[in-house]
CSV table of C-alpha atoms in Angstrom, one decimal:
chain,number,residue,atom,x,y,z
C,1,MET,CA,-143.1,-31.3,88.4
C,2,LYS,CA,-144.8,-30.0,85.3
C,3,THR,CA,-142.7,-32.4,83.1
C,4,LEU,CA,-143.8,-35.2,85.4
C,5,MET,CA,-147.5,-34.3,85.1
C,6,SER,CA,-147.2,-34.1,81.3
C,7,MET,CA,-145.6,-37.5,81.1
C,8,VAL,CA,-148.3,-39.1,83.3
C,9,HIS,CA,-151.0,-37.6,81.2
C,10,MET,CA,-149.5,-38.9,78.0
C,11,MET,CA,-149.1,-42.4,79.5
C,12,ALA,CA,-152.8,-42.5,80.6
C,13,LYS,CA,-153.8,-42.3,77.0
C,14,GLN,CA,-151.5,-45.1,75.9
C,15,VAL,CA,-151.3,-47.8,78.6
C,16,ASN,CA,-153.5,-49.6,81.1
C,17,SER,CA,-154.6,-48.1,84.5
C,18,ASP,CA,-152.4,-50.3,86.7
C,19,LEU,CA,-149.3,-49.2,84.9
C,20,VAL,CA,-150.3,-45.5,85.1
C,21,LEU,CA,-150.9,-45.8,88.9
C,22,THR,CA,-147.6,-47.7,89.4
C,23,CYS,CA,-145.8,-44.9,87.5
C,24,ILE,CA,-147.4,-42.3,89.6
C,25,ASP,CA,-146.1,-44.0,92.8
C,26,SER,CA,-142.7,-44.3,91.2
C,27,PHE,CA,-142.6,-40.7,90.1
C,28,MET,CA,-143.8,-39.5,93.5
C,29,ASP,CA,-141.1,-41.6,95.3
C,30,GLN,CA,-138.5,-39.8,93.2
C,31,GLU,CA,-140.2,-36.4,93.9
C,32,MET,CA,-140.0,-37.2,97.7
C,33,VAL,CA,-136.3,-37.9,97.4
C,34,HIS,CA,-135.8,-34.6,95.6
C,35,LEU,CA,-137.9,-32.7,98.1
C,36,ASN,CA,-136.0,-34.2,101.0
C,37,THR,CA,-133.0,-32.2,99.9
C,38,LYS,CA,-135.1,-29.1,100.6
C,39,SER,CA,-135.9,-27.6,104.0
C,40,PHE,CA,-139.3,-29.2,104.4
C,41,GLN,CA,-140.5,-30.7,107.7
C,42,LYS,CA,-141.7,-34.3,107.4
C,43,ASN,CA,-145.4,-33.5,107.9
C,44,GLU,CA,-145.2,-30.7,105.3
C,45,LEU,CA,-143.4,-33.0,102.9
C,46,ASN,CA,-146.0,-35.8,103.3
C,47,GLU,CA,-148.9,-33.4,102.8
C,48,LYS,CA,-147.3,-32.0,99.6
C,49,ILE,CA,-146.8,-35.4,98.2
C,50,LEU,CA,-150.4,-36.5,99.2
C,51,VAL,CA,-152.0,-33.5,97.5
C,52,THR,CA,-149.9,-34.0,94.4
C,53,LYS,CA,-150.8,-37.7,94.2
C,54,LEU,CA,-154.5,-37.1,94.6
C,55,TYR,CA,-154.4,-34.4,92.0
C,56,LEU,CA,-152.5,-36.6,89.5
C,57,VAL,CA,-154.6,-39.7,89.9
C,58,THR,CA,-158.0,-37.9,89.8
C,59,SER,CA,-157.0,-36.0,86.6
C,60,MET,CA,-156.2,-39.2,84.7
C,61,GLU,CA,-158.7,-40.9,82.4
C,62,VAL,CA,-158.2,-44.3,84.0
C,63,ASP,CA,-160.5,-47.0,85.4
C,64,PRO,CA,-162.6,-45.1,88.1
C,65,THR,CA,-162.9,-48.2,90.3
C,66,LYS,CA,-159.1,-48.7,90.4
C,67,THR,CA,-158.6,-44.9,90.8
C,68,ILE,CA,-160.9,-44.8,93.9
C,69,MET,CA,-159.2,-47.9,95.4
C,70,TYR,CA,-155.9,-46.2,94.8
C,71,VAL,CA,-157.1,-43.0,96.5
C,72,LYS,CA,-158.3,-44.9,99.6
C,73,ALA,CA,-155.0,-46.8,99.8
C,74,THR,CA,-153.1,-43.5,99.4
C,75,LEU,CA,-155.0,-41.8,102.2
C,76,GLY,CA,-154.5,-44.9,104.4
C,77,HIS,CA,-150.8,-44.9,103.7
C,78,PHE,CA,-150.3,-41.3,104.7
C,79,GLY,CA,-152.4,-41.8,107.8
C,80,LEU,CA,-154.9,-39.3,109.4
C,81,VAL,CA,-154.8,-35.9,107.9
C,82,GLU,CA,-155.4,-33.0,110.3
C,83,PHE,CA,-159.0,-32.4,109.6
C,84,GLU,CA,-158.9,-28.6,109.8
C,85,SER,CA,-155.6,-28.2,107.9
C,86,SER,CA,-155.3,-26.6,104.5
C,87,THR,CA,-154.2,-30.0,103.2
C,88,ALA,CA,-157.5,-31.6,104.3
C,89,ARG,CA,-159.4,-28.8,102.6
C,90,THR,CA,-157.5,-29.2,99.4
C,91,CYS,CA,-158.0,-33.0,99.5
C,92,GLN,CA,-161.7,-32.5,100.1
C,93,MET,CA,-161.9,-30.1,97.1
C,94,ILE,CA,-160.1,-32.6,94.8
C,95,LEU,CA,-162.4,-35.6,95.8
C,96,TRP,CA,-165.5,-33.4,95.8
C,97,LYS,CA,-164.8,-32.3,92.2
C,98,SER,CA,-164.2,-35.9,91.1
C,99,GLY,CA,-167.6,-36.8,92.5
C,100,ASP,CA,-169.3,-33.9,90.8
C,101,LYS,CA,-167.6,-34.7,87.5
C,102,ALA,CA,-168.9,-38.3,87.7
C,103,ALA,CA,-172.4,-37.1,88.5
C,104,GLN,CA,-172.4,-34.7,85.6
C,105,ILE,CA,-172.0,-37.7,83.2
C,106,CYS,CA,-174.5,-39.8,85.2
C,107,GLN,CA,-172.0,-42.1,86.6
C,108,TRP,CA,-174.0,-42.3,89.9
C,109,GLU,CA,-172.2,-45.2,91.6
C,110,GLU,CA,-168.8,-43.7,90.9
C,111,ALA,CA,-170.0,-40.3,92.2
C,112,ILE,CA,-171.2,-41.9,95.4
C,113,SER,CA,-167.8,-43.6,95.9
C,114,TRP,CA,-166.0,-40.3,95.5
C,115,TYR,CA,-168.4,-38.5,97.9
C,116,ARG,CA,-168.0,-41.2,100.5
C,117,VAL,CA,-164.2,-41.0,100.4
C,118,CYS,CA,-164.6,-37.2,100.8
C,119,LEU,CA,-166.7,-37.7,103.9
C,120,THR,CA,-163.7,-39.4,105.6
C,121,LEU,CA,-162.0,-36.0,105.6
C,122,ILE,CA,-164.8,-34.1,107.2
C,123,SER,CA,-164.3,-32.6,110.7
C,124,ASP,CA,-166.9,-31.6,113.4
C,125,ASN,CA,-166.5,-27.9,113.0
C,126,MET,CA,-169.4,-25.8,111.7
C,127,VAL,CA,-168.0,-25.3,108.2
C,128,ASP,CA,-167.4,-29.0,107.7
C,129,ARG,CA,-170.8,-29.9,109.2
C,130,HIS,CA,-172.3,-27.8,106.3
C,131,ASN,CA,-170.1,-29.7,103.8
C,132,ASP,CA,-171.1,-33.0,105.5
C,133,ALA,CA,-174.7,-32.3,104.9
C,134,MET,CA,-174.1,-31.3,101.3
C,135,LEU,CA,-172.2,-34.5,100.6
C,136,HIS,CA,-175.0,-36.6,102.1
C,137,ARG,CA,-177.5,-34.7,100.0
C,138,LYS,CA,-175.4,-35.3,96.9
C,139,ILE,CA,-175.2,-39.0,97.7
C,140,ALA,CA,-179.0,-39.0,98.2
C,141,LEU,CA,-179.5,-37.5,94.8
C,142,CYS,CA,-177.3,-40.2,93.2
C,143,GLN,CA,-179.2,-42.9,95.0
C,144,PHE,CA,-182.4,-41.4,93.8
C,145,GLU,CA,-181.2,-41.5,90.2
C,146,LEU,CA,-180.3,-45.2,90.8
C,147,HIS,CA,-183.9,-45.7,92.1
C,148,HIS,CA,-182.5,-46.7,95.5
C,149,ILE,CA,-185.2,-44.7,97.4
C,150,ASP,CA,-184.6,-46.1,100.9
C,151,GLU,CA,-180.9,-45.5,100.7
C,152,ALA,CA,-181.6,-42.0,99.4
C,153,LEU,CA,-183.9,-41.4,102.4
C,154,THR,CA,-181.2,-42.5,104.8
C,155,GLU,CA,-178.7,-40.1,103.3
C,156,CYS,CA,-181.2,-37.2,103.4
C,157,ILE,CA,-182.1,-37.9,107.1
C,158,GLN,CA,-178.4,-37.8,107.9
C,159,ALA,CA,-177.9,-34.5,106.0
C,160,LYS,CA,-180.8,-33.0,108.0
C,161,GLN,CA,-179.0,-33.9,111.2
C,162,PHE,CA,-176.0,-31.9,110.3
C,163,GLU,CA,-177.7,-28.8,108.8
C,164,GLN,CA,-178.5,-25.5,110.2
C,165,GLU,CA,-182.1,-24.3,109.7
C,166,SER,CA,-181.1,-21.9,107.0
C,167,ASP,CA,-179.4,-24.7,105.0
C,168,MET,CA,-182.3,-27.2,105.3
C,169,PRO,CA,-184.7,-26.3,102.5
C,170,PRO,CA,-183.0,-28.3,99.7
C,171,THR,CA,-182.9,-31.4,101.9
C,172,LEU,CA,-186.5,-30.9,102.9
C,173,LEU,CA,-187.5,-30.7,99.3
C,174,MET,CA,-185.6,-33.9,98.5
C,175,LEU,CA,-187.4,-35.6,101.5
C,176,PHE,CA,-190.7,-34.4,100.0
C,177,ILE,CA,-189.8,-36.0,96.6
C,178,LEU,CA,-188.6,-39.2,98.2
C,179,TYR,CA,-191.6,-39.7,100.4
C,180,LEU,CA,-193.8,-38.9,97.4
C,181,GLU,CA,-192.0,-41.6,95.5
C,182,LYS,CA,-192.8,-44.0,98.3
C,183,GLY,CA,-196.4,-43.0,98.3
C,184,ASP,CA,-196.3,-41.5,101.8
C,185,GLU,CA,-198.0,-38.2,101.0
C,186,ALA,CA,-198.5,-37.2,104.6
C,187,LYS,CA,-194.7,-37.3,105.3
C,188,ALA,CA,-194.0,-35.6,102.0
C,189,MET,CA,-196.2,-32.7,102.9
C,190,GLU,CA,-194.9,-32.6,106.4
C,191,ASN,CA,-191.4,-32.0,105.2
C,192,LEU,CA,-192.4,-29.5,102.6
C,193,ALA,CA,-194.4,-27.5,105.1
C,194,GLN,CA,-191.1,-26.9,107.1
C,195,ILE,CA,-189.7,-24.8,104.2
C,196,SER,CA,-190.3,-21.0,104.6
C,197,ILE,CA,-192.6,-19.9,101.8
C,198,GLN,CA,-191.4,-16.4,102.0
C,199,SER,CA,-187.7,-17.2,101.5
C,200,ARG,CA,-188.0,-20.3,99.2
C,201,LEU,CA,-191.1,-19.9,97.1
C,202,ASP,CA,-189.2,-21.4,94.2
C,203,LEU,CA,-188.9,-24.7,96.1
C,204,TYR,CA,-192.7,-24.9,96.4
C,205,ILE,CA,-193.1,-24.3,92.7
C,206,HIS,CA,-190.5,-27.0,92.1
C,207,ALA,CA,-192.4,-29.4,94.4
C,208,ALA,CA,-195.7,-28.7,92.6
C,209,THR,CA,-193.9,-29.4,89.3
C,210,VAL,CA,-192.7,-32.8,90.6
C,211,ALA,CA,-196.2,-33.7,91.8
C,212,GLN,CA,-197.6,-32.6,88.4
C,213,LYS,CA,-195.2,-34.9,86.5
C,214,LYS,CA,-196.4,-37.8,88.7
C,215,GLU,CA,-200.0,-36.8,87.8
C,216,ASN,CA,-200.8,-36.4,91.5
C,217,GLN,CA,-203.3,-33.5,91.2
C,218,GLY,CA,-204.3,-33.7,94.8
C,219,ILE,CA,-200.8,-33.0,96.0
C,220,VAL,CA,-200.4,-30.2,93.4
C,221,ARG,CA,-203.6,-28.6,94.7
C,222,ASN,CA,-202.5,-28.9,98.3
C,223,ILE,CA,-199.1,-27.3,97.6
C,224,LEU,CA,-200.6,-24.4,95.6
C,225,LYS,CA,-203.1,-23.9,98.4
C,226,MET,CA,-200.4,-23.6,101.0
C,227,VAL,CA,-198.7,-20.9,98.9
C,228,ALA,CA,-201.9,-19.0,97.9
C,229,THR,CA,-203.2,-18.9,101.5
C,230,SER,CA,-199.8,-18.1,103.1
C,231,GLY,CA,-199.7,-15.0,105.3
C,232,HIS,CA,-195.8,-14.9,105.2
C,233,ILE,CA,-195.1,-13.6,101.7
C,234,ASP,CA,-193.5,-10.2,100.8
C,235,TRP,CA,-196.0,-8.8,98.4
C,236,SER,CA,-193.8,-5.7,97.7
C,237,LEU,CA,-191.8,-7.8,95.2
C,238,ASP,CA,-193.3,-7.8,91.6
C,239,ASP,CA,-191.6,-11.2,91.0
C,240,THR,CA,-193.4,-12.7,94.1
C,241,LYS,CA,-196.7,-11.3,92.9
C,242,CYS,CA,-196.3,-12.9,89.5
C,243,LYS,CA,-195.3,-16.3,91.0
C,244,VAL,CA,-198.3,-16.4,93.3
C,245,LEU,CA,-200.7,-15.2,90.6
C,246,THR,CA,-199.4,-18.0,88.4
C,247,ILE,CA,-200.1,-20.4,91.3
C,248,ILE,CA,-203.6,-19.1,91.7
C,249,ARG,CA,-204.1,-19.5,88.0
C,250,CYS,CA,-203.1,-23.1,88.2
C,251,LEU,CA,-205.4,-23.6,91.2
C,252,ILE,CA,-208.4,-22.2,89.4
C,253,ARG,CA,-207.7,-24.4,86.4
C,254,LEU,CA,-207.3,-27.5,88.6
C,255,THR,CA,-210.6,-26.7,90.4
C,256,LYS,CA,-212.4,-26.2,87.1
C,257,THR,CA,-211.3,-29.6,85.7
C,258,ASN,CA,-213.8,-31.4,87.9
C,259,GLU,CA,-217.2,-32.4,86.6
C,260,PRO,CA,-219.3,-29.3,86.0
C,261,ASN,CA,-221.8,-30.1,88.7
C,262,LYS,CA,-219.0,-30.8,91.2
C,263,ILE,CA,-217.0,-27.6,90.8
C,264,ASP,CA,-215.8,-26.2,94.1
C,265,VAL,CA,-217.2,-22.8,93.4
C,266,GLN,CA,-216.3,-21.4,96.9
C,267,ALA,CA,-212.7,-22.4,96.3
C,268,ILE,CA,-212.7,-20.6,93.0
C,269,VAL,CA,-214.2,-17.4,94.6
C,270,SER,CA,-211.6,-17.6,97.3
C,271,TYR,CA,-208.7,-17.9,94.8
C,272,ALA,CA,-210.1,-15.1,92.6
C,273,ASN,CA,-210.5,-12.8,95.7
C,274,LYS,CA,-206.9,-13.6,96.6
C,275,ALA,CA,-205.7,-12.8,93.1
C,276,TYR,CA,-207.7,-9.6,93.0
C,277,GLY,CA,-206.2,-8.5,96.4
C,278,ILE,CA,-202.7,-9.0,95.0
C,279,LEU,CA,-203.5,-7.1,91.8
C,280,LYS,CA,-205.1,-4.2,93.8
C,281,LEU,CA,-202.0,-4.0,95.9
C,282,TRP,CA,-199.8,-4.1,92.8
C,283,SER,CA,-201.9,-1.3,91.2
C,284,GLN,CA,-201.1,1.0,94.2
C,285,ASN,CA,-197.6,1.2,92.9
C,286,GLY,CA,-197.7,4.3,90.7
C,287,GLU,CA,-195.1,2.9,88.3
C,288,THR,CA,-197.2,-0.2,87.6
C,289,ARG,CA,-199.9,1.9,85.9
C,290,GLU,CA,-197.5,3.8,83.7
C,291,ALA,CA,-197.5,2.3,80.2
C,292,ASN,CA,-193.7,2.8,79.7
C,293,THR,CA,-192.7,0.8,82.7
C,294,GLU,CA,-191.4,-2.8,82.6
C,295,SER,CA,-194.1,-4.2,84.9
C,296,PHE,CA,-197.1,-2.5,83.1
C,297,PRO,CA,-197.7,-5.2,80.4
C,298,GLN,CA,-197.4,-8.0,82.9
C,299,PHE,CA,-199.8,-6.3,85.3
C,300,GLU,CA,-202.5,-5.6,82.6
C,301,THR,CA,-202.2,-9.2,81.3
C,302,GLU,CA,-202.8,-10.6,84.8
C,303,VAL,CA,-205.8,-8.3,85.3
C,304,ASP,CA,-207.3,-9.2,81.9
C,305,TRP,CA,-206.8,-13.0,82.5
C,306,LEU,CA,-208.5,-12.9,85.9
C,307,LEU,CA,-211.3,-10.8,84.5
C,308,ARG,CA,-212.0,-13.2,81.7
C,309,VAL,CA,-211.8,-16.3,84.0
C,310,CYS,CA,-214.2,-14.7,86.6
C,311,TRP,CA,-216.6,-13.7,83.9
C,312,ASN,CA,-216.7,-17.1,82.2
C,313,THR,CA,-216.8,-19.0,85.4
C,314,ALA,CA,-219.7,-16.8,86.8
C,315,ILE,CA,-221.7,-17.5,83.6
C,316,GLN,CA,-221.0,-21.2,83.8
C,317,ILE,CA,-222.0,-21.7,87.4
C,318,GLY,CA,-225.0,-19.3,87.0
C,319,HIS,CA,-226.2,-21.4,84.0
C,320,LEU,CA,-225.8,-24.6,86.0
C,321,ASP,CA,-227.5,-22.9,89.0
C,322,ILE,CA,-224.8,-24.1,91.4
C,323,SER,CA,-224.5,-21.1,93.6
C,324,ASN,CA,-226.1,-17.7,93.3
C,325,THR,CA,-223.8,-16.3,96.0
C,326,ALA,CA,-220.7,-17.5,94.1
C,327,THR,CA,-222.1,-16.1,90.9
C,328,VAL,CA,-222.6,-12.7,92.5
C,329,ASN,CA,-219.2,-12.7,94.1
C,330,LEU,CA,-217.5,-13.4,90.8
C,331,PHE,CA,-219.3,-10.7,88.9
C,332,GLU,CA,-218.4,-8.3,91.8
C,333,ILE,CA,-214.8,-9.2,91.3
C,334,VAL,CA,-215.2,-8.6,87.5
C,335,SER,CA,-216.6,-5.1,88.2
C,336,ASN,CA,-213.7,-4.3,90.6
C,337,LEU,CA,-211.1,-5.5,88.1
C,338,THR,CA,-212.3,-3.1,85.5
C,339,LEU,CA,-211.2,-0.3,87.8
C,340,LEU,CA,-207.6,-1.5,87.9
C,341,PHE,CA,-206.8,-0.8,84.2
C,342,SER,CA,-204.7,2.3,83.7
C,343,THR,CA,-207.1,3.6,81.0
C,344,THR,CA,-210.9,3.4,81.3
C,345,THR,CA,-212.3,2.3,78.0
C,346,ILE,CA,-215.9,1.9,76.7
C,347,SER,CA,-215.4,-1.8,76.6
C,348,HIS,CA,-214.4,-1.8,80.3
C,349,LEU,CA,-217.4,0.3,81.3
C,350,LYS,CA,-219.8,-2.0,79.4
C,351,ILE,CA,-218.3,-5.0,81.2
C,352,ARG,CA,-218.6,-3.2,84.5
C,353,LYS,CA,-222.2,-2.2,83.8
C,354,SER,CA,-223.2,-5.7,82.9
C,355,SER,CA,-221.5,-7.4,85.8
C,356,LEU,CA,-223.0,-5.0,88.3
C,357,PHE,CA,-226.5,-5.5,86.8
C,358,ILE,CA,-226.2,-9.3,87.1
C,359,ALA,CA,-224.8,-8.9,90.6
C,360,ALA,CA,-227.8,-6.8,91.7
C,361,LEU,CA,-230.2,-9.3,90.2
C,362,GLY,CA,-228.3,-12.2,91.7
C,363,GLN,CA,-228.4,-10.6,95.1
C,364,LEU,CA,-232.2,-10.3,94.8
C,365,PHE,CA,-232.4,-14.0,94.1
C,366,ILE,CA,-230.3,-14.7,97.2
C,367,VAL,CA,-232.8,-12.7,99.3
C,368,GLU,CA,-235.7,-14.7,97.8
C,369,LYS,CA,-234.1,-18.1,98.5
C,370,GLY,CA,-231.8,-17.4,101.4
C,371,ASP,CA,-231.8,-16.9,105.1
C,372,THR,CA,-234.3,-14.3,106.1
C,373,THR,CA,-232.1,-13.1,109.0
C,374,LYS,CA,-229.5,-11.9,106.4
C,375,ALA,CA,-232.1,-10.3,104.1
C,376,ALA,CA,-231.4,-6.8,105.3
C,377,GLU,CA,-227.6,-7.3,104.7
C,378,ASP,CA,-228.2,-8.9,101.3
C,379,LEU,CA,-230.6,-6.1,100.2
C,380,SER,CA,-228.0,-3.5,101.3
C,381,LYS,CA,-225.4,-5.2,99.0
C,382,ALA,CA,-227.9,-5.1,96.2
C,383,THR,CA,-228.4,-1.3,96.6
C,384,VAL,CA,-224.6,-0.8,96.5
C,385,TYR,CA,-224.5,-2.7,93.2
C,386,ILE,CA,-227.3,-0.6,91.8
C,387,HIS,CA,-225.6,2.7,92.8
C,388,GLU,CA,-222.3,1.5,91.2
C,389,PHE,CA,-224.2,0.4,88.1
C,390,GLU,CA,-225.7,3.9,87.8
C,391,ASN,CA,-222.2,5.5,88.1
C,392,ALA,CA,-220.9,3.2,85.4
C,393,VAL,CA,-223.8,4.1,83.2
C,394,GLN,CA,-223.1,7.8,83.8
C,395,SER,CA,-219.4,7.3,82.9
C,396,LEU,CA,-220.4,5.4,79.8
C,397,SER,CA,-222.8,8.1,78.6
C,398,GLU,CA,-220.0,10.7,79.0
C,399,LEU,CA,-217.5,8.6,77.1
C,400,ASP,CA,-219.7,7.1,74.4
C,401,ASP,CA,-221.8,9.5,72.3
C,402,THR,CA,-223.8,6.6,70.9
C,403,PHE,CA,-224.9,5.2,74.2
C,404,ASP,CA,-228.6,6.1,75.0
C,405,ARG,CA,-229.6,5.6,78.7
C,406,MET,CA,-233.3,5.7,77.8
C,407,THR,CA,-233.1,2.7,75.4
C,408,ASP,CA,-230.5,0.7,77.1
C,409,ILE,CA,-231.9,-2.8,77.9
C,410,SER,CA,-230.2,-3.2,81.3
C,411,MET,CA,-231.4,0.3,82.4
C,412,ILE,CA,-235.0,-0.7,81.5
C,413,GLN,CA,-234.7,-4.1,83.2
C,414,LEU,CA,-233.2,-2.6,86.3
C,415,LEU,CA,-236.3,-0.6,87.1
C,416,PRO,CA,-238.5,-3.5,88.5
C,417,ILE,CA,-235.4,-4.9,90.3
C,418,LYS,CA,-234.9,-1.5,92.0
C,419,PHE,CA,-238.5,-1.3,92.9
C,420,GLU,CA,-238.6,-4.8,94.5
C,421,ILE,CA,-235.5,-4.1,96.5
C,422,TYR,CA,-236.8,-0.8,97.9
C,423,VAL,CA,-240.2,-2.4,98.7
C,424,ARG,CA,-238.5,-5.2,100.6
C,425,GLN,CA,-236.4,-2.6,102.4
C,426,LYS,CA,-239.7,-0.7,103.1
C,427,LYS,CA,-238.3,2.4,101.5
C,428,TRP,CA,-241.7,3.5,100.2
C,429,SER,CA,-240.8,6.9,99.0
C,430,VAL,CA,-237.7,5.7,97.1
C,431,ALA,CA,-239.8,2.9,95.5
C,432,GLN,CA,-242.4,5.4,94.5
C,433,SER,CA,-239.7,7.5,92.8
C,434,VAL,CA,-238.6,4.5,90.8
C,435,ILE,CA,-242.1,4.2,89.3
C,436,LYS,CA,-242.2,7.9,88.5
C,437,ASP,CA,-238.8,7.5,86.7
């Protein structure tokens, strides 16, 4: 048999396809005569010859169209193979590999033909139903590469019918891509939403990448929002935290690309709060805050990035007078982020002091312009900012010998703010003590 295979391989490089295929038939007829002298049953003998023929013909470098026709004719000649037999499994594997080989070199139509022949050997049991779905999905991918979108959709829908729920995510992702290609965004998102974010976060990121390449910023934003607002994610995994933080970073950037006066500041605050919540949870892992651990640089980089984004965005929307509430919220997040660093530095304390000062001042503006029924609550928030500001000043004076509380501009400017807040709260004795100070 080895000699026979070597001869066929040599011939395939020298003569035309028809002659090679004829020789394979001739050699296999001789092999059958030889095997008849052995103690093989007829079915066993036929199956052995069938597998050998398929292996030989698919391993030759001959015309793929003629090869596929020959394989179909061979399967027809040998009749129905027992679907659940080892022979059927072996034949499936040979044909499947031929399809994969064609797909790897972008011979999409050839790959489709191989996969379709392979489908004729699929049974109805659970293992083969899984293979059936995979083959339909592979055909769909080939059709997509050929820009046959409707045909690809048909194959994907067939694949979905045969799949168990746990096997469905890749098909659902492909349906998302195909419907997006057709311009049906509603159906695209409907299929994507069926994928579990917790178990297949990677597919959501892939979907966002596809939408980004198509310059569909609306879909990108919707996908990232789905992930960022999901309540079904395992936050104990550092890799998950990093992926979601990356997504939130993209969301903030997308939101900030709008015209300055049309920035959705509430969305940015929401994303920043989500990111802060993730970072705070991450910081509660003792190892994260140890400088010699693998996750430490990553954690500190994420904190630093969010701090700078919140600071710059707060200044931007404050300057444009878009929303005092959003400005205050962002500066509050900044002050909280400074507490997440493993080492408290003078720089961090100065940032915290400044952000709390602005937050207190902003809260007073909200009281002056806002709903009077919420004035008490807003004033209470302002006093919290003032108290935290004073704690930051105390820490700064202990850490920085050059810092002078008596000449610090923010300390001086805070006095009238404190006085007005306490007067509005009708805390007369406290207001009086501010004047004395």
